[in-house]
Short mmCIF file of N, CA and C in Angstrom, two decimals:
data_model
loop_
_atom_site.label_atom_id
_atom_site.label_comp_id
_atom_site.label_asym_id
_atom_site.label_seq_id
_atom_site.Cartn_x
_atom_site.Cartn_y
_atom_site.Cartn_z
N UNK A 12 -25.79 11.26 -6.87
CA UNK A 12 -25.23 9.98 -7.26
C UNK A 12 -23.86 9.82 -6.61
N UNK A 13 -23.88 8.64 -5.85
CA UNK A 13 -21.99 8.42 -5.26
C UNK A 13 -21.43 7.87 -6.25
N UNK A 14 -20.20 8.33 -6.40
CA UNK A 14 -19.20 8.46 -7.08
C UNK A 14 -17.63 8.02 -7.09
N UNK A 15 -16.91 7.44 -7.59
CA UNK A 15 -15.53 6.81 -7.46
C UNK A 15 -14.49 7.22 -8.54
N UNK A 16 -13.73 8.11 -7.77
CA UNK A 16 -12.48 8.15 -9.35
C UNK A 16 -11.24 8.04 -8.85
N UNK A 17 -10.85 7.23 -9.61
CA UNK A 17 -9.09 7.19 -9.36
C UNK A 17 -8.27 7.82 -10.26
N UNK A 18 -7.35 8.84 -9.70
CA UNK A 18 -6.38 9.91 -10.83
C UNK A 18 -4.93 9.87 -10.50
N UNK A 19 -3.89 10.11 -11.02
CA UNK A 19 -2.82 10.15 -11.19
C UNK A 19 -2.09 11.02 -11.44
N UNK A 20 -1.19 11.71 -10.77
CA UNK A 20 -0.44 12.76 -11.11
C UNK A 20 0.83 12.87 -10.79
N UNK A 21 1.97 13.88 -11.58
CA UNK A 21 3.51 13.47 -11.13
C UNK A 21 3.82 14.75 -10.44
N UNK A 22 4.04 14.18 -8.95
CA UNK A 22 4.65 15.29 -7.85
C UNK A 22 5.80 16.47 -8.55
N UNK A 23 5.38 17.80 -8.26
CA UNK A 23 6.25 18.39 -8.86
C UNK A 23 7.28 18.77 -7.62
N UNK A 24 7.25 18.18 -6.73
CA UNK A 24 7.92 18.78 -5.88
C UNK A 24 8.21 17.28 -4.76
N UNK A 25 9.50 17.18 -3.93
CA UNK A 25 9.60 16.00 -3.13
C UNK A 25 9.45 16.43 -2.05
N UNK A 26 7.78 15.87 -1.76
CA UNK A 26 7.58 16.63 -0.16
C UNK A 26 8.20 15.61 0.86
N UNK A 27 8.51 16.23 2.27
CA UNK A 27 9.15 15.80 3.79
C UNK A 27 7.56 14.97 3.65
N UNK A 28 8.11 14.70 5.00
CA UNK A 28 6.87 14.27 6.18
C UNK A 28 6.24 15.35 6.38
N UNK A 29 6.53 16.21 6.75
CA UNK A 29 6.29 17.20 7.48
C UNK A 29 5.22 17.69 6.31
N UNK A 30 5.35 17.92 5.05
CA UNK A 30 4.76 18.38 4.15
C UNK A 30 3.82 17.61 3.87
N UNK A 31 3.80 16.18 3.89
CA UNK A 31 3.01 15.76 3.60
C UNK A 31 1.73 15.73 4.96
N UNK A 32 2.10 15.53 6.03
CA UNK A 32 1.30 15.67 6.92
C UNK A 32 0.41 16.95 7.11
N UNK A 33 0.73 18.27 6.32
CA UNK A 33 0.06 19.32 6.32
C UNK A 33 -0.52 18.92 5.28
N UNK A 34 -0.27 18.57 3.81
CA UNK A 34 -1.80 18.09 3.20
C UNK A 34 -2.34 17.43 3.79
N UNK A 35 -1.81 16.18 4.37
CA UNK A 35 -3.25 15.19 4.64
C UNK A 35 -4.22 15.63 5.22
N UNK A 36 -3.58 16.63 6.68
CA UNK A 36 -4.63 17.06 7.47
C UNK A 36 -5.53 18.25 6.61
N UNK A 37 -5.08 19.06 5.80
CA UNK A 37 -5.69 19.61 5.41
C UNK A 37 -6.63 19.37 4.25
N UNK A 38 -6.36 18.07 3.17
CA UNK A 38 -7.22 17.40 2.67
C UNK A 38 -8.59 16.47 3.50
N UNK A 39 -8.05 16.10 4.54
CA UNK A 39 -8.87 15.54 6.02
C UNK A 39 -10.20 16.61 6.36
N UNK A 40 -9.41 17.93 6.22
CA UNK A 40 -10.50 18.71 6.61
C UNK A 40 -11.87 18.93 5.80
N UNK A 41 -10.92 19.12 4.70
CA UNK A 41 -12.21 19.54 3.46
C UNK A 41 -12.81 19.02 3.07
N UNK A 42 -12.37 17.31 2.79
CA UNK A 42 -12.95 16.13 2.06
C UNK A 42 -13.97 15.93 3.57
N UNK A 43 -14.26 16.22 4.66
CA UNK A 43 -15.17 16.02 6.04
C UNK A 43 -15.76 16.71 5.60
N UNK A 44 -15.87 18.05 5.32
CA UNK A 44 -16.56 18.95 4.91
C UNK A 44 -17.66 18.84 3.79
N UNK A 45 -17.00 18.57 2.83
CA UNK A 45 -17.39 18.21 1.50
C UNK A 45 -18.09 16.91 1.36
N UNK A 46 -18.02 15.93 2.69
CA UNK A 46 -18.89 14.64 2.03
C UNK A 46 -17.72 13.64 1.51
N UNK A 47 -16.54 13.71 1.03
CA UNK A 47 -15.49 12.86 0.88
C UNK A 47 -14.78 12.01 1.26
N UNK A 48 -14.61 10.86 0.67
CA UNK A 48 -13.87 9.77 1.27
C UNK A 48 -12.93 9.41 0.58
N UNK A 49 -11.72 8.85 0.90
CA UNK A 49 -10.77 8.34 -0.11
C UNK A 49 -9.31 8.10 0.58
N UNK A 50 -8.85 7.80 -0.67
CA UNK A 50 -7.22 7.30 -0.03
C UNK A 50 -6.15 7.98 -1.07
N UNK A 51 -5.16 8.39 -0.54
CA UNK A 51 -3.55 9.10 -1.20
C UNK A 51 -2.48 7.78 -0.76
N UNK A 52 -1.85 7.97 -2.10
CA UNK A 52 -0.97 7.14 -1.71
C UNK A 52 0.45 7.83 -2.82
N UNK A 53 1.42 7.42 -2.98
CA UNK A 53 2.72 8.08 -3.67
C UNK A 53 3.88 7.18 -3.91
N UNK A 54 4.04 6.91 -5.02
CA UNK A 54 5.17 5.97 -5.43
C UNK A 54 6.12 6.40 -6.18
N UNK A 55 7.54 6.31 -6.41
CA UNK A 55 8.11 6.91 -7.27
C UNK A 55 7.77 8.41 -7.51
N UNK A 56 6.83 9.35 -6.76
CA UNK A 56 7.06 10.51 -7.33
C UNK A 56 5.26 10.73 -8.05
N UNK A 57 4.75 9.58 -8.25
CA UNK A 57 3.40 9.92 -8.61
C UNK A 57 2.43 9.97 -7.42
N UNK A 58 1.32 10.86 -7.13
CA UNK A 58 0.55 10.48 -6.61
C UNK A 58 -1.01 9.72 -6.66
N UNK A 59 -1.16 8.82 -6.09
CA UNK A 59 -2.65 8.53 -6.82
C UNK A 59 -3.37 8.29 -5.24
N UNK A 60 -4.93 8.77 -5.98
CA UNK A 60 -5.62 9.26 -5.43
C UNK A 60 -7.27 8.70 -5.42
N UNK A 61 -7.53 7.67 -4.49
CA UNK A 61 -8.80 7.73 -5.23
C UNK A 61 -9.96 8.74 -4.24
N UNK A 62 -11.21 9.07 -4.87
CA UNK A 62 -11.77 10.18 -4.11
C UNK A 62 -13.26 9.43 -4.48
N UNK A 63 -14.41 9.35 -3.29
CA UNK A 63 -15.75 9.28 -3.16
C UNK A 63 -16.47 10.34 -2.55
N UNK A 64 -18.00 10.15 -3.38
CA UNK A 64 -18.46 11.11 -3.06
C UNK A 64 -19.63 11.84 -3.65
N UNK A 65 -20.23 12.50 -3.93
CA UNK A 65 -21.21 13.10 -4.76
C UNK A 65 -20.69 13.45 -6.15
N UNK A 66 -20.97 12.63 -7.43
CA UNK A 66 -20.21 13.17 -8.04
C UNK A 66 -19.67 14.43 -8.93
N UNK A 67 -20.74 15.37 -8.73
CA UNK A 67 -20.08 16.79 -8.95
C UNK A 67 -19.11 17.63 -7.78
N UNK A 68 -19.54 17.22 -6.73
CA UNK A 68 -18.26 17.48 -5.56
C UNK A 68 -17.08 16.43 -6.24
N UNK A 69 -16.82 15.48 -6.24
CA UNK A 69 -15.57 14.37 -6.93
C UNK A 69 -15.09 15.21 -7.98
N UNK A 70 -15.63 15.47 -9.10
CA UNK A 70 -15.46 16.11 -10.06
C UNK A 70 -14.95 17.80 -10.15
N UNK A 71 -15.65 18.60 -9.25
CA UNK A 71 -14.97 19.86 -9.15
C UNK A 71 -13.57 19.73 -8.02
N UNK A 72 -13.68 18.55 -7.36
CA UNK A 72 -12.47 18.73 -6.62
C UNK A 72 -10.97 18.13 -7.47
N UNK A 73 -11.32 17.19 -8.41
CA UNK A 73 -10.02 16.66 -9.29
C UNK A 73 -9.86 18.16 -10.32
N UNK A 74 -11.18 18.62 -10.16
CA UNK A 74 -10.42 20.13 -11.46
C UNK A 74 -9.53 21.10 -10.95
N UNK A 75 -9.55 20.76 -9.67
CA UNK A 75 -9.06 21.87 -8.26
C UNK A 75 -7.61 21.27 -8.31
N UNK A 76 -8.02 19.89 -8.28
CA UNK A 76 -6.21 19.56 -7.70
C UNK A 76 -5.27 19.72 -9.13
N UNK A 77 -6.05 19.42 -9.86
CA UNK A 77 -5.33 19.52 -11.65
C UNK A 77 -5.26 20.97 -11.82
N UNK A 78 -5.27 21.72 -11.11
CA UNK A 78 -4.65 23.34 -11.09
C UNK A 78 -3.38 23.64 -9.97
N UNK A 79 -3.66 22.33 -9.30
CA UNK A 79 -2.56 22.61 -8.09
C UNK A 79 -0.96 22.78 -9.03
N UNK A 80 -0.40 23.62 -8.37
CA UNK A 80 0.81 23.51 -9.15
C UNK A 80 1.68 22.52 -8.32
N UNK A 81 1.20 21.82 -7.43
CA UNK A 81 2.00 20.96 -6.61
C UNK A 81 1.64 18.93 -7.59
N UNK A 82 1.05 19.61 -8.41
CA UNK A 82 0.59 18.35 -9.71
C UNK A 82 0.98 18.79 -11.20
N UNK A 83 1.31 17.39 -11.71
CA UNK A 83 1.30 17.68 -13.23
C UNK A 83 0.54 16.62 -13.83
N UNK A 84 0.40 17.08 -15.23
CA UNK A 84 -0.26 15.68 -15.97
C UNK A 84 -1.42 15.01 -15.25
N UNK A 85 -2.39 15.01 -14.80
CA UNK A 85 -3.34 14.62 -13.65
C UNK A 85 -4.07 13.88 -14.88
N UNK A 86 -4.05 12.53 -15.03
CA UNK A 86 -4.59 11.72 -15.91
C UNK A 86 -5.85 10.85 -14.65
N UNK A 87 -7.02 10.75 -14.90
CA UNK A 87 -7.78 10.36 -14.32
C UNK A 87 -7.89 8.75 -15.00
N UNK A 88 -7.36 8.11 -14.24
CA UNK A 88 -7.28 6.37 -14.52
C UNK A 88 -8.55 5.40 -14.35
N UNK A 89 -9.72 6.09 -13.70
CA UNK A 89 -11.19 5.07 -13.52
C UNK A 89 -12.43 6.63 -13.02
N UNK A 90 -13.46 6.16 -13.11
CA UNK A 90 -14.25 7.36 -13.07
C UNK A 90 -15.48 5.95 -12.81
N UNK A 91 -16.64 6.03 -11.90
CA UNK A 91 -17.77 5.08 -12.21
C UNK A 91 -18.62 5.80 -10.85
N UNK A 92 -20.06 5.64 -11.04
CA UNK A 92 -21.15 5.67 -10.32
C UNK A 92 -20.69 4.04 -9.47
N UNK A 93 -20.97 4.27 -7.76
CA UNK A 93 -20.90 3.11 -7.18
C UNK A 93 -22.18 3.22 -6.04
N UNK A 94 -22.46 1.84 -6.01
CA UNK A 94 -23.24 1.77 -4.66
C UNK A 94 -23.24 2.33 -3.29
N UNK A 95 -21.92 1.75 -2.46
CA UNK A 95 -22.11 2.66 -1.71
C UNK A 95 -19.84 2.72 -1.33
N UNK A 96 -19.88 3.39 -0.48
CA UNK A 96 -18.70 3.99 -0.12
C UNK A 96 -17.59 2.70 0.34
N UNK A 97 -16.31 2.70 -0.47
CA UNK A 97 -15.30 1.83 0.05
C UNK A 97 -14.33 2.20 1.25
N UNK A 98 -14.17 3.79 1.14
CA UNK A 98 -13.28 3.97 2.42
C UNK A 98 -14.34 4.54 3.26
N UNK A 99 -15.47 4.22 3.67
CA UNK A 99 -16.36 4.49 4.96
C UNK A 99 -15.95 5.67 5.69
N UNK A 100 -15.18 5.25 6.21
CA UNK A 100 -14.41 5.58 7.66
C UNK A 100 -13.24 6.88 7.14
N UNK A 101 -12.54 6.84 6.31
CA UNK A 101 -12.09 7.91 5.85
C UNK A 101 -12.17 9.24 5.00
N UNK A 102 -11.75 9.85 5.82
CA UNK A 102 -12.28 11.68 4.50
C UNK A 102 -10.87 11.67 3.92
N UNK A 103 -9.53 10.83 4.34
CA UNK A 103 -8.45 11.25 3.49
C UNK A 103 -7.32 10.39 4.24
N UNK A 104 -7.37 8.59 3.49
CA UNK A 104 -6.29 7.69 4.54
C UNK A 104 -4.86 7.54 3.26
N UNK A 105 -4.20 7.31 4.57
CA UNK A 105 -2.86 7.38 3.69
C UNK A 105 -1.68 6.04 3.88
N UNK A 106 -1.48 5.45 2.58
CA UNK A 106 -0.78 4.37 2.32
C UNK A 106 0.60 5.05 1.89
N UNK A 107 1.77 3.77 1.94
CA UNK A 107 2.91 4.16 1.26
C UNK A 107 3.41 2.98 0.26
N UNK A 108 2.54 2.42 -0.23
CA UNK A 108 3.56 1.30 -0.70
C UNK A 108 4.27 1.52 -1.93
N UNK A 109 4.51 -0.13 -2.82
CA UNK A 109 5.85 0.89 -3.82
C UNK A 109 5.22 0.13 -4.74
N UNK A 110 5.81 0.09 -6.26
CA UNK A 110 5.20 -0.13 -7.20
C UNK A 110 4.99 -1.84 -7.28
N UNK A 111 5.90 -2.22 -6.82
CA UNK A 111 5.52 -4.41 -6.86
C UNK A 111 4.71 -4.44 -6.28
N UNK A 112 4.23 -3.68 -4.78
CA UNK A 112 3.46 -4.00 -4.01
C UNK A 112 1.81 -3.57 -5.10
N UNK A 113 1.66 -2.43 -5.10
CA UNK A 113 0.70 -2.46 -6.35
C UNK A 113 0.42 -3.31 -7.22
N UNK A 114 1.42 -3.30 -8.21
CA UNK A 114 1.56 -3.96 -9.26
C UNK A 114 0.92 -5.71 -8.74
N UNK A 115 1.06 -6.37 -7.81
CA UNK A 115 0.54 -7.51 -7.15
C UNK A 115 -0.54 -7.33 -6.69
N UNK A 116 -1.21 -6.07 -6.23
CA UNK A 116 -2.66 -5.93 -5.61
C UNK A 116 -3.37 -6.01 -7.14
N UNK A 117 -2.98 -5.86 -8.13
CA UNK A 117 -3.59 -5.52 -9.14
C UNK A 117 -3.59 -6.65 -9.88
N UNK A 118 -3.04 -7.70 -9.43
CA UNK A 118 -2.46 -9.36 -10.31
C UNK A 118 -1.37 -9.45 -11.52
N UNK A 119 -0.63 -8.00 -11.41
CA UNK A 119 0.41 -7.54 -12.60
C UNK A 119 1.30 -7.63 -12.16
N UNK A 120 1.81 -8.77 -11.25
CA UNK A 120 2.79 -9.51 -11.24
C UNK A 120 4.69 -8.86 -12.50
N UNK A 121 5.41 -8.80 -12.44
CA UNK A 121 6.69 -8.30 -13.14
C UNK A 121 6.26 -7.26 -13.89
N UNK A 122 5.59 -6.64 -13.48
CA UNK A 122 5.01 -5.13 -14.08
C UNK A 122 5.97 -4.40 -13.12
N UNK A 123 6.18 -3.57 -14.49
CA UNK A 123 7.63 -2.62 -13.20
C UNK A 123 7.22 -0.94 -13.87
N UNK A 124 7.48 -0.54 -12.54
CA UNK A 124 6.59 1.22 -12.76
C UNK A 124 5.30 1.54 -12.47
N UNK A 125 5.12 2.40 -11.20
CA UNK A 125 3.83 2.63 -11.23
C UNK A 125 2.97 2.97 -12.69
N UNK A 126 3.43 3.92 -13.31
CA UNK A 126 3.12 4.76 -15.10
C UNK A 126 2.41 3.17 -15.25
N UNK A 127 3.45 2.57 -15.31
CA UNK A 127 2.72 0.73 -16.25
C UNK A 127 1.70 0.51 -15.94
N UNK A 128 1.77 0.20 -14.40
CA UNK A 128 0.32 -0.46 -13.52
C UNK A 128 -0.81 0.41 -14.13
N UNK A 129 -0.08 1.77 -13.59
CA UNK A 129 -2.06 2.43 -13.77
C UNK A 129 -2.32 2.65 -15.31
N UNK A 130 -1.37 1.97 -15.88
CA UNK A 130 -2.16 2.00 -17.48
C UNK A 130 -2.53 0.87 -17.80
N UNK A 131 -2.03 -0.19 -17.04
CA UNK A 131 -2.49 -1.59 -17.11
C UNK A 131 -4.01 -1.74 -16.62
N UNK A 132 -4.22 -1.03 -15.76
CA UNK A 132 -5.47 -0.92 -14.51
C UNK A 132 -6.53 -0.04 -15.49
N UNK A 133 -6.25 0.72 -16.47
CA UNK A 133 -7.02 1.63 -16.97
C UNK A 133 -7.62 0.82 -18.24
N UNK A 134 -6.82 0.50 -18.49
CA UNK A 134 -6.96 -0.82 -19.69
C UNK A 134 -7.62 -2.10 -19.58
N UNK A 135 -7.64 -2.32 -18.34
CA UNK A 135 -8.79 -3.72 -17.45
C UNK A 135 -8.98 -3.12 -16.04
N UNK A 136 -10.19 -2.38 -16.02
CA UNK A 136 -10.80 -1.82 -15.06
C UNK A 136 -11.21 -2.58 -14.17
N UNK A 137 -11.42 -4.47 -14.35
CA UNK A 137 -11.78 -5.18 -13.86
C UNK A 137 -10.67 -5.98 -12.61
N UNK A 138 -9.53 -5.45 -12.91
CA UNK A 138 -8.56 -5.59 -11.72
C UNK A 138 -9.12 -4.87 -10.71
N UNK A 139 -9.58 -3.41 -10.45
CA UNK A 139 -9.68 -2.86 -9.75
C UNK A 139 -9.65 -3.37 -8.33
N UNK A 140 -11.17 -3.76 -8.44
CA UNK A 140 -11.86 -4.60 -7.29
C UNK A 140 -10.99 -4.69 -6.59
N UNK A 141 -9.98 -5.99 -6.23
CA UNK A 141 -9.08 -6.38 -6.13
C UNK A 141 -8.12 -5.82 -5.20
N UNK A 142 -7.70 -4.40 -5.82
CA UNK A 142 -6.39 -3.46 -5.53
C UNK A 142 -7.20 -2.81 -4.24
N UNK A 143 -9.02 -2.53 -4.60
CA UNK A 143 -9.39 -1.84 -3.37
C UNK A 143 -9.36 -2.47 -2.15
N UNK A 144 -9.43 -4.15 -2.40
CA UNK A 144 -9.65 -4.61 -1.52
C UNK A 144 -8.16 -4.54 -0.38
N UNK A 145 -7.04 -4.93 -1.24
CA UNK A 145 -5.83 -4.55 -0.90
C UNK A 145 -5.59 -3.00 -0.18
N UNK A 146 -5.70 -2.12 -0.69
CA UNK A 146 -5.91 -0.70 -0.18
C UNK A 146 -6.75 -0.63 1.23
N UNK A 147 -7.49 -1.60 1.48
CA UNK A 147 -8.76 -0.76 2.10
C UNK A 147 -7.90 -1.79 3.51
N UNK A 148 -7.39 -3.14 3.32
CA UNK A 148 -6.13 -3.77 4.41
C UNK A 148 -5.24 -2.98 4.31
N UNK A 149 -4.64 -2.94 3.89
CA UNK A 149 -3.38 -1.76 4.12
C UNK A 149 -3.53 -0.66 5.04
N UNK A 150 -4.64 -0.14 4.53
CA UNK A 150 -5.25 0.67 5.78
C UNK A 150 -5.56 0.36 7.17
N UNK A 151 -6.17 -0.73 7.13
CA UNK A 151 -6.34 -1.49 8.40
C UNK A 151 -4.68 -2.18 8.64
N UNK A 152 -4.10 -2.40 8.66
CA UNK A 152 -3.24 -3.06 9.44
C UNK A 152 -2.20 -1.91 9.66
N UNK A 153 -2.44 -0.61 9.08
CA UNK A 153 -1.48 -0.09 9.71
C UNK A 153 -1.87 0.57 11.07
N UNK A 154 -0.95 -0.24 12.57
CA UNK A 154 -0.94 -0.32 13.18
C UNK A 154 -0.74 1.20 13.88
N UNK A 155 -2.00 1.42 15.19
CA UNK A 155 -2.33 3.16 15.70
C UNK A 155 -2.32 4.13 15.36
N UNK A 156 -3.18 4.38 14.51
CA UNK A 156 -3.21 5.68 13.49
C UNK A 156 -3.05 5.60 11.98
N UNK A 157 -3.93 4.19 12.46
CA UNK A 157 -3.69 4.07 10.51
C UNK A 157 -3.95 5.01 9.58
N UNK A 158 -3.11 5.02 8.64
CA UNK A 158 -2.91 5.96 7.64
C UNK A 158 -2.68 7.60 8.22
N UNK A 159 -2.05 7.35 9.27
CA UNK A 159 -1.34 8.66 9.45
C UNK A 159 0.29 8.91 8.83
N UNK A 160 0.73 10.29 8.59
CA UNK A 160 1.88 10.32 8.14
C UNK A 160 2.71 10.36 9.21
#
């Protein structure tokens, strides 16, 4: 069964570029490996994450990262069986935006704080849609190497 979850967690640590570019590639690798698709993104210090995929691979890999000590609190914000795959094309793309910019993909307009949004989003799952569609441009317009760090 393909699979969609979006999770949340607070960076315990303020990674460089440099740091972050060694996860991506190395999340790049495994999520290829594994059948995975999805997008990282980081605001204020949280990271969120959504991940596709088979969903016991989805599932043993959020138990993996919720041991990372490079995460805390890993609250899983949406979980659903889907048709078929939203990031296609990616095993692991990477956005930067900030919390208004969210908070507006999501129609939560003077919502301030990522924490808010994704409890707003968890609370009407029916925004979602929406935010992916936003996410999945974001990706595309970032210009030669989208979603590289």
């Amino acid at each position: 069964m393909l699979y969609q979850l979006m999770y949340s967690s607070q960076s315990t640590f303020a990674p460089s570029m440099d740091a972050m570019a060694l996860l991506l590639d190395r999340a790049r690798r495994q999520n290829a490996a594994r059948g995975v698709t999805g997008v990282l993104f980081s605001v204020d210090g949280v990271f969120v994450q959504i991940l596709e995929g088979e969903r016991d691979v989805v599932r043993r890999l959020v138990e993996h990262i919720g041991k990372d000590p490079r995460h805390d609190g890993l609250t899983v914000v949406m979980e659903r069986p889907i048709a078929q795959r939203v990031f296609t094309s990616w095993s692991m793309a990477w956005i930067n935006p900030d919390a208004s910019e969210v908070a507006a993909w999501a129609r939560l307009d003077g919502t301030t704080g990522i924490q808010q949004v994704l409890a707003r989003l968890q609370q009407n799952p029916a925004r979602l849609p929406a935010v992916m569609e936003h996410i999945v441009a974001a990706i595309g317009d970032s210009a030669g190497g989208a979603g590289q760090v």
